[in-house]
């Protein structure tokens, strides 16, 4: 039997249903908008690499990189070696170590014997090669002499010969060099020493040599600390490293002449105070925007290269108008070039008619960035909004290079000094102990510093183990 149709809904029921559906659609729209924002943020994170963030190039992986978006202006020079650059080719020497003469045995024309012919000239070709390397063993004989009084006296041995067989300064220097400069782990280092030099060395010997180098560089580290406390401009940065399976932080403070490395379990002010270098500093500190650095030194300067990468990320985010970021990039780069031109011309400051327009354009770009990224008042600020506010609030630190030519545009000095430590992590992995990490840091500080003074990084460790460690010149 067919069912009896129900009565049609009343107006009130239809109105209630419409309200319910409107609320449902509104909630779904809010969810879709939230999900779209989250998807866009995840896409932004996936697209983040070394060209638009502070990530190191080593984190980019093997994926195909986008075409580089260089901020440099074309120099107009052709690619390849610059005119006048000697390059890296071998150059003939006037006094070779060995000469091998090759004479023709017969005439190429008639076949006559030329074995007794007098040479009328020659064409020379020089071969640069390594001889077979073998350790040189020096035996120190401590002779015994008997005096007429009947007393027997034995000659005193050198300080570096405390036992019947020991490794000399050259061997120990090679171990320190391969560990702290070429980043070889102890086992591979021992293998390299045996393969290259025919020296059987245990991993225990490697660790013992590094411990001795660390202890011998205590006075050197004190000199570096004293030097950094007095310099007018210094750079600072930090990077995460793995020690004993846990996250630690490698801190660096440096100039173009010295490098200090320190390992700590913390990243911020606790670590910086414990390491003891930054608290004594009274000059201008160049760093990234990490808040912990703001309390050190009399002045701060923020890295222009860091903020350029952040601005590039804003220009690649299509959710908001990126015009302000492009304008900020232009003013920062143009001001940097103007400073370089002024320095090349022998000036020590930008003229007011050049500086003031840069400062005005900077301020306008920051304010436009804030306006283009409104903040509703609840929840976290977007990265673009936070960047624009930081550019506005820390104007003097971002413009320091415009007003003080002794302050560089970027923090590249610290980043270069940190970069090879990331190579250490790739080659050798994490440090097993904090003691080992601290030994590496001090030895690396020594080698990095001597390289900045043009000294061979193998010669300086040799001098250290010979009892005459290199020290900072007074003129530094």
Tab-separated table of C-alpha atoms in Angstrom, residues 100-403:
chain	number	residue	atom	x	y	z
A	100	UNK	CA	117.495	13.078	-17.721
A	101	UNK	CA	119.032	13.571	-21.190
A	102	UNK	CA	117.479	11.871	-24.202
A	103	UNK	CA	119.611	11.801	-27.395
A	104	UNK	CA	118.630	10.553	-30.853
A	105	UNK	CA	120.264	7.271	-31.894
A	106	UNK	CA	119.832	7.665	-35.667
A	107	UNK	CA	119.027	10.359	-38.239
A	108	UNK	CA	115.366	10.544	-39.191
A	109	UNK	CA	116.410	11.603	-42.731
A	110	UNK	CA	119.191	9.261	-43.901
A	111	UNK	CA	119.410	6.808	-41.022
A	112	UNK	CA	123.070	7.562	-40.108
A	113	UNK	CA	124.219	6.735	-36.560
A	114	UNK	CA	124.025	9.767	-34.226
A	115	UNK	CA	125.225	8.127	-31.016
A	116	UNK	CA	128.420	10.224	-30.992
A	117	UNK	CA	126.932	13.443	-32.330
A	118	UNK	CA	127.310	16.679	-30.394
A	119	UNK	CA	124.049	18.231	-29.177
A	120	UNK	CA	123.076	21.457	-30.908
A	121	UNK	CA	120.248	22.277	-28.494
A	122	UNK	CA	117.352	20.684	-26.687
A	123	UNK	CA	113.672	21.057	-25.877
A	124	UNK	CA	112.885	20.480	-22.209
A	125	UNK	CA	109.764	19.061	-20.577
A	126	UNK	CA	109.493	19.027	-16.793
A	127	UNK	CA	107.546	16.474	-14.757
A	128	UNK	CA	106.348	17.428	-11.274
A	129	UNK	CA	105.890	14.346	-9.130
A	130	UNK	CA	105.957	13.197	-5.534
A	131	UNK	CA	108.772	10.920	-4.382
A	132	UNK	CA	107.946	7.813	-2.415
A	133	UNK	CA	107.421	9.069	1.123
A	134	UNK	CA	109.002	7.192	3.989
A	135	UNK	CA	109.430	8.284	7.605
A	136	UNK	CA	112.811	9.647	8.611
A	137	UNK	CA	114.027	8.075	11.847
A	138	UNK	CA	116.428	10.058	14.023
A	139	UNK	CA	118.145	8.201	16.842
A	140	UNK	CA	119.185	10.259	19.837
A	141	UNK	CA	122.019	8.518	21.697
A	142	UNK	CA	122.438	9.663	25.281
A	143	UNK	CA	126.031	8.863	25.998
A	144	UNK	CA	127.420	8.000	29.427
A	145	UNK	CA	130.714	9.474	30.527
A	146	UNK	CA	132.718	8.626	33.664
A	147	UNK	CA	134.568	11.439	35.394
A	148	UNK	CA	138.001	11.060	36.971
A	149	UNK	CA	136.269	11.313	40.317
A	150	UNK	CA	134.457	8.139	39.475
A	151	UNK	CA	130.982	9.704	38.931
A	152	UNK	CA	129.094	8.626	35.796
A	153	UNK	CA	127.033	11.281	33.929
A	154	UNK	CA	124.472	10.634	31.192
A	155	UNK	CA	123.712	13.292	28.567
A	156	UNK	CA	120.316	14.943	28.827
A	157	UNK	CA	117.928	14.107	26.010
A	158	UNK	CA	115.736	16.572	24.088
A	159	UNK	CA	112.370	17.382	25.635
A	160	UNK	CA	110.495	15.855	22.684
A	161	UNK	CA	112.159	12.438	23.196
A	162	UNK	CA	110.674	11.220	26.494
A	163	UNK	CA	110.653	7.518	25.510
A	164	UNK	CA	112.545	4.986	23.430
A	165	UNK	CA	110.305	5.600	20.388
A	166	UNK	CA	108.090	8.630	19.834
A	167	UNK	CA	106.417	10.436	16.971
A	168	UNK	CA	108.051	13.719	16.034
A	169	UNK	CA	106.491	17.188	15.561
A	170	UNK	CA	105.952	16.591	11.835
A	171	UNK	CA	103.897	13.444	12.391
A	172	UNK	CA	101.833	15.047	15.133
A	173	UNK	CA	101.277	18.129	12.971
A	174	UNK	CA	99.991	15.933	10.135
A	175	UNK	CA	97.547	14.257	12.530
A	176	UNK	CA	96.222	17.604	13.804
A	177	UNK	CA	96.023	18.957	10.239
A	178	UNK	CA	94.138	15.953	8.846
A	179	UNK	CA	91.729	15.989	11.783
A	180	UNK	CA	90.943	19.680	12.271
A	181	UNK	CA	91.462	20.934	8.714
A	182	UNK	CA	90.704	17.971	6.443
A	183	UNK	CA	87.990	16.611	8.799
A	184	UNK	CA	89.079	12.960	8.833
A	185	UNK	CA	87.714	10.790	11.653
A	186	UNK	CA	90.274	8.997	13.824
A	187	UNK	CA	90.111	5.603	12.091
A	188	UNK	CA	90.381	6.960	8.553
A	189	UNK	CA	93.095	9.355	9.693
A	190	UNK	CA	95.172	6.441	11.013
A	191	UNK	CA	94.688	4.614	7.694
A	192	UNK	CA	95.767	7.716	5.753
A	193	UNK	CA	98.937	8.084	7.825
A	194	UNK	CA	99.918	4.470	7.123
A	195	UNK	CA	99.035	4.625	3.415
A	196	UNK	CA	100.687	7.987	2.758
A	197	UNK	CA	103.714	7.840	5.020
A	198	UNK	CA	104.146	4.210	6.037
A	199	UNK	CA	103.494	5.037	9.683
A	200	UNK	CA	101.388	2.594	11.719
A	201	UNK	CA	99.289	4.788	14.000
A	202	UNK	CA	96.469	3.729	16.299
A	203	UNK	CA	93.288	5.692	16.880
A	204	UNK	CA	94.422	6.047	20.497
A	205	UNK	CA	97.537	7.874	19.287
A	206	UNK	CA	95.367	10.178	17.190
A	207	UNK	CA	93.252	11.104	20.210
A	208	UNK	CA	96.362	11.559	22.359
A	209	UNK	CA	97.915	13.943	19.817
A	210	UNK	CA	94.719	16.006	19.606
A	211	UNK	CA	94.555	16.199	23.405
A	212	UNK	CA	98.143	17.446	23.511
A	213	UNK	CA	97.422	20.060	20.820
A	214	UNK	CA	94.379	21.264	22.747
A	215	UNK	CA	96.394	21.693	25.949
A	216	UNK	CA	99.245	23.409	24.117
A	217	UNK	CA	96.897	26.026	22.624
A	218	UNK	CA	95.508	27.321	25.923
A	219	UNK	CA	97.663	30.482	25.800
A	220	UNK	CA	96.792	31.005	22.129
A	221	UNK	CA	93.070	30.898	22.905
A	222	UNK	CA	93.597	33.454	25.677
A	223	UNK	CA	95.273	35.752	23.121
A	224	UNK	CA	92.337	35.365	20.747
A	225	UNK	CA	89.876	36.212	23.508
A	226	UNK	CA	91.853	39.307	24.437
A	227	UNK	CA	92.097	40.349	20.802
A	228	UNK	CA	88.370	39.968	20.161
A	229	UNK	CA	87.502	41.983	23.263
A	230	UNK	CA	89.364	44.990	21.817
A	231	UNK	CA	88.484	44.957	18.087
A	232	UNK	CA	86.109	47.670	16.824
A	233	UNK	CA	84.037	45.310	14.626
A	234	UNK	CA	83.499	41.557	14.996
A	235	UNK	CA	81.206	38.883	13.580
A	236	UNK	CA	79.230	36.243	15.487
A	237	UNK	CA	77.079	33.293	14.479
A	238	UNK	CA	76.107	29.815	15.642
A	239	UNK	CA	75.092	26.501	14.117
A	240	UNK	CA	73.688	23.244	15.426
A	241	UNK	CA	75.993	20.220	15.679
A	242	UNK	CA	75.619	16.695	17.041
A	243	UNK	CA	77.706	15.729	20.063
A	244	UNK	CA	77.244	12.402	21.854
A	245	UNK	CA	73.991	11.912	19.949
A	246	UNK	CA	72.477	15.172	21.193
A	247	UNK	CA	72.021	18.635	19.732
A	248	UNK	CA	74.753	21.093	20.702
A	249	UNK	CA	75.708	24.475	19.297
A	250	UNK	CA	78.945	25.613	17.732
A	251	UNK	CA	79.475	29.329	18.353
A	252	UNK	CA	81.905	31.454	16.372
A	253	UNK	CA	83.199	34.974	16.937
A	254	UNK	CA	85.692	36.233	14.415
A	255	UNK	CA	87.278	38.963	12.343
A	256	UNK	CA	89.283	38.778	9.122
A	257	UNK	CA	92.335	38.065	11.320
A	258	UNK	CA	91.192	35.701	14.096
A	259	UNK	CA	88.637	32.952	14.738
A	260	UNK	CA	87.233	31.648	17.998
A	261	UNK	CA	85.081	28.518	18.150
A	262	UNK	CA	83.201	27.278	21.191
A	263	UNK	CA	80.928	24.259	21.740
A	264	UNK	CA	77.976	24.482	24.128
A	265	UNK	CA	74.751	22.657	24.888
A	266	UNK	CA	72.781	25.909	24.555
A	267	UNK	CA	72.269	28.354	21.710
A	268	UNK	CA	71.449	31.685	23.349
A	269	UNK	CA	72.747	33.967	26.076
A	270	UNK	CA	73.564	31.219	28.561
A	271	UNK	CA	76.061	29.737	26.099
A	272	UNK	CA	77.413	33.114	25.007
A	273	UNK	CA	78.021	34.152	28.605
A	274	UNK	CA	79.606	30.804	29.513
A	275	UNK	CA	82.008	30.921	26.560
A	276	UNK	CA	83.092	34.327	27.825
A	277	UNK	CA	84.083	36.060	24.583
A	278	UNK	CA	81.006	38.140	23.748
A	279	UNK	CA	80.487	39.610	27.264
A	280	UNK	CA	83.909	41.317	27.081
A	281	UNK	CA	83.314	42.759	23.602
A	282	UNK	CA	82.770	46.536	23.367
A	283	UNK	CA	82.705	47.192	19.608
A	284	UNK	CA	80.101	46.771	16.868
A	285	UNK	CA	78.799	43.224	16.581
A	286	UNK	CA	77.664	41.980	13.161
A	287	UNK	CA	75.184	39.105	13.425
A	288	UNK	CA	71.872	37.747	12.247
A	289	UNK	CA	68.609	38.751	13.911
A	290	UNK	CA	68.862	36.289	16.834
A	291	UNK	CA	67.694	38.302	19.860
A	292	UNK	CA	70.462	36.943	22.127
A	293	UNK	CA	73.084	39.046	20.344
A	294	UNK	CA	71.423	42.382	21.098
A	295	UNK	CA	72.984	42.707	24.566
A	296	UNK	CA	76.598	42.448	23.433
A	297	UNK	CA	78.827	45.254	22.229
A	298	UNK	CA	78.124	48.957	22.162
A	299	UNK	CA	76.410	48.712	18.763
A	300	UNK	CA	74.887	46.030	16.573
A	301	UNK	CA	74.738	45.585	12.823
A	302	UNK	CA	72.377	43.095	11.196
A	303	UNK	CA	73.431	40.966	8.248
A	304	UNK	CA	72.168	42.271	4.926
A	305	UNK	CA	72.646	38.914	3.197
A	306	UNK	CA	70.309	37.233	5.688
A	307	UNK	CA	67.536	39.747	5.175
A	308	UNK	CA	67.921	39.640	1.392
A	309	UNK	CA	67.214	35.909	1.455
A	310	UNK	CA	64.153	36.537	3.630
A	311	UNK	CA	62.956	39.206	1.200
A	312	UNK	CA	63.431	36.861	-1.748
A	313	UNK	CA	61.172	34.360	0.021
A	314	UNK	CA	58.515	37.086	0.341
A	315	UNK	CA	58.701	37.853	-3.395
A	316	UNK	CA	58.084	34.168	-4.143
A	317	UNK	CA	54.981	33.991	-1.931
A	318	UNK	CA	51.972	34.861	-4.099
A	319	UNK	CA	49.492	35.140	-1.214
A	320	UNK	CA	50.294	38.827	-0.622
A	321	UNK	CA	51.608	41.752	-2.623
A	322	UNK	CA	55.432	41.415	-2.754
A	323	UNK	CA	56.095	44.853	-4.250
A	324	UNK	CA	57.427	46.212	-0.977
A	325	UNK	CA	59.960	43.370	-0.699
A	326	UNK	CA	61.295	44.058	-4.198
A	327	UNK	CA	61.601	47.740	-3.313
A	328	UNK	CA	63.510	46.886	-0.124
A	329	UNK	CA	65.856	44.575	-2.038
A	330	UNK	CA	66.576	47.363	-4.531
A	331	UNK	CA	67.393	49.957	-1.895
A	332	UNK	CA	69.644	47.613	0.111
A	333	UNK	CA	71.616	46.544	-2.963
A	334	UNK	CA	71.864	50.054	-4.407
A	335	UNK	CA	73.076	51.439	-1.088
A	336	UNK	CA	75.642	48.637	-0.827
A	337	UNK	CA	76.963	49.472	-4.302
A	338	UNK	CA	77.040	53.176	-3.467
A	339	UNK	CA	79.125	52.473	-0.370
A	340	UNK	CA	81.537	50.339	-2.407
A	341	UNK	CA	81.902	53.129	-4.987
A	342	UNK	CA	82.488	55.703	-2.244
A	343	UNK	CA	85.168	53.548	-0.608
A	344	UNK	CA	86.875	53.008	-3.967
A	345	UNK	CA	86.871	56.778	-4.468
A	346	UNK	CA	88.580	57.294	-1.096
A	347	UNK	CA	85.554	58.643	0.811
A	348	UNK	CA	84.723	57.695	4.392
A	349	UNK	CA	80.983	58.450	4.274
A	350	UNK	CA	78.093	58.821	1.862
A	351	UNK	CA	77.088	62.367	1.002
A	352	UNK	CA	73.783	63.457	2.543
A	353	UNK	CA	72.162	63.826	-0.866
A	354	UNK	CA	72.953	60.146	-1.467
A	355	UNK	CA	72.312	58.733	2.006
A	356	UNK	CA	69.003	60.445	2.845
A	357	UNK	CA	67.098	59.140	-0.234
A	358	UNK	CA	68.245	55.615	0.591
A	359	UNK	CA	66.981	55.980	4.157
A	360	UNK	CA	63.642	57.423	2.960
A	361	UNK	CA	63.117	54.605	0.460
A	362	UNK	CA	63.993	52.038	3.130
A	363	UNK	CA	61.436	53.483	5.559
A	364	UNK	CA	58.699	53.619	2.919
A	365	UNK	CA	59.321	50.006	1.863
A	366	UNK	CA	59.114	48.780	5.475
A	367	UNK	CA	55.854	50.664	6.094
A	368	UNK	CA	54.370	49.339	2.853
A	369	UNK	CA	55.317	45.826	3.951
A	370	UNK	CA	53.406	46.277	7.189
A	371	UNK	CA	50.386	47.638	5.329
A	372	UNK	CA	50.476	44.804	2.775
A	373	UNK	CA	50.419	42.168	5.522
A	374	UNK	CA	47.695	43.161	8.015
A	375	UNK	CA	47.659	41.586	11.448
A	376	UNK	CA	44.219	40.725	12.885
A	377	UNK	CA	45.486	41.008	16.459
A	378	UNK	CA	45.260	37.326	17.368
A	379	UNK	CA	47.556	34.424	16.611
A	380	UNK	CA	51.118	34.592	15.294
A	381	UNK	CA	52.157	37.204	12.750
A	382	UNK	CA	52.959	36.053	9.240
A	383	UNK	CA	56.643	35.817	8.331
A	384	UNK	CA	56.277	38.729	5.917
A	385	UNK	CA	54.617	40.893	8.575
A	386	UNK	CA	57.241	39.989	11.179
A	387	UNK	CA	60.029	40.766	8.693
A	388	UNK	CA	58.555	44.151	7.784
A	389	UNK	CA	58.172	45.064	11.464
A	390	UNK	CA	61.758	44.004	12.191
A	391	UNK	CA	63.028	46.118	9.306
A	392	UNK	CA	61.105	49.076	10.742
A	393	UNK	CA	62.082	48.530	14.377
A	394	UNK	CA	65.774	47.795	13.776
A	395	UNK	CA	66.416	50.331	11.061
A	396	UNK	CA	69.712	51.634	12.451
A	397	UNK	CA	71.160	48.107	12.671
A	398	UNK	CA	70.209	47.260	9.104
A	399	UNK	CA	71.525	50.615	7.857
A	400	UNK	CA	74.786	50.531	9.855
A	401	UNK	CA	76.822	49.764	6.740
A	402	UNK	CA	75.418	52.901	5.080
A	403	UNK	CA	76.562	55.215	7.878
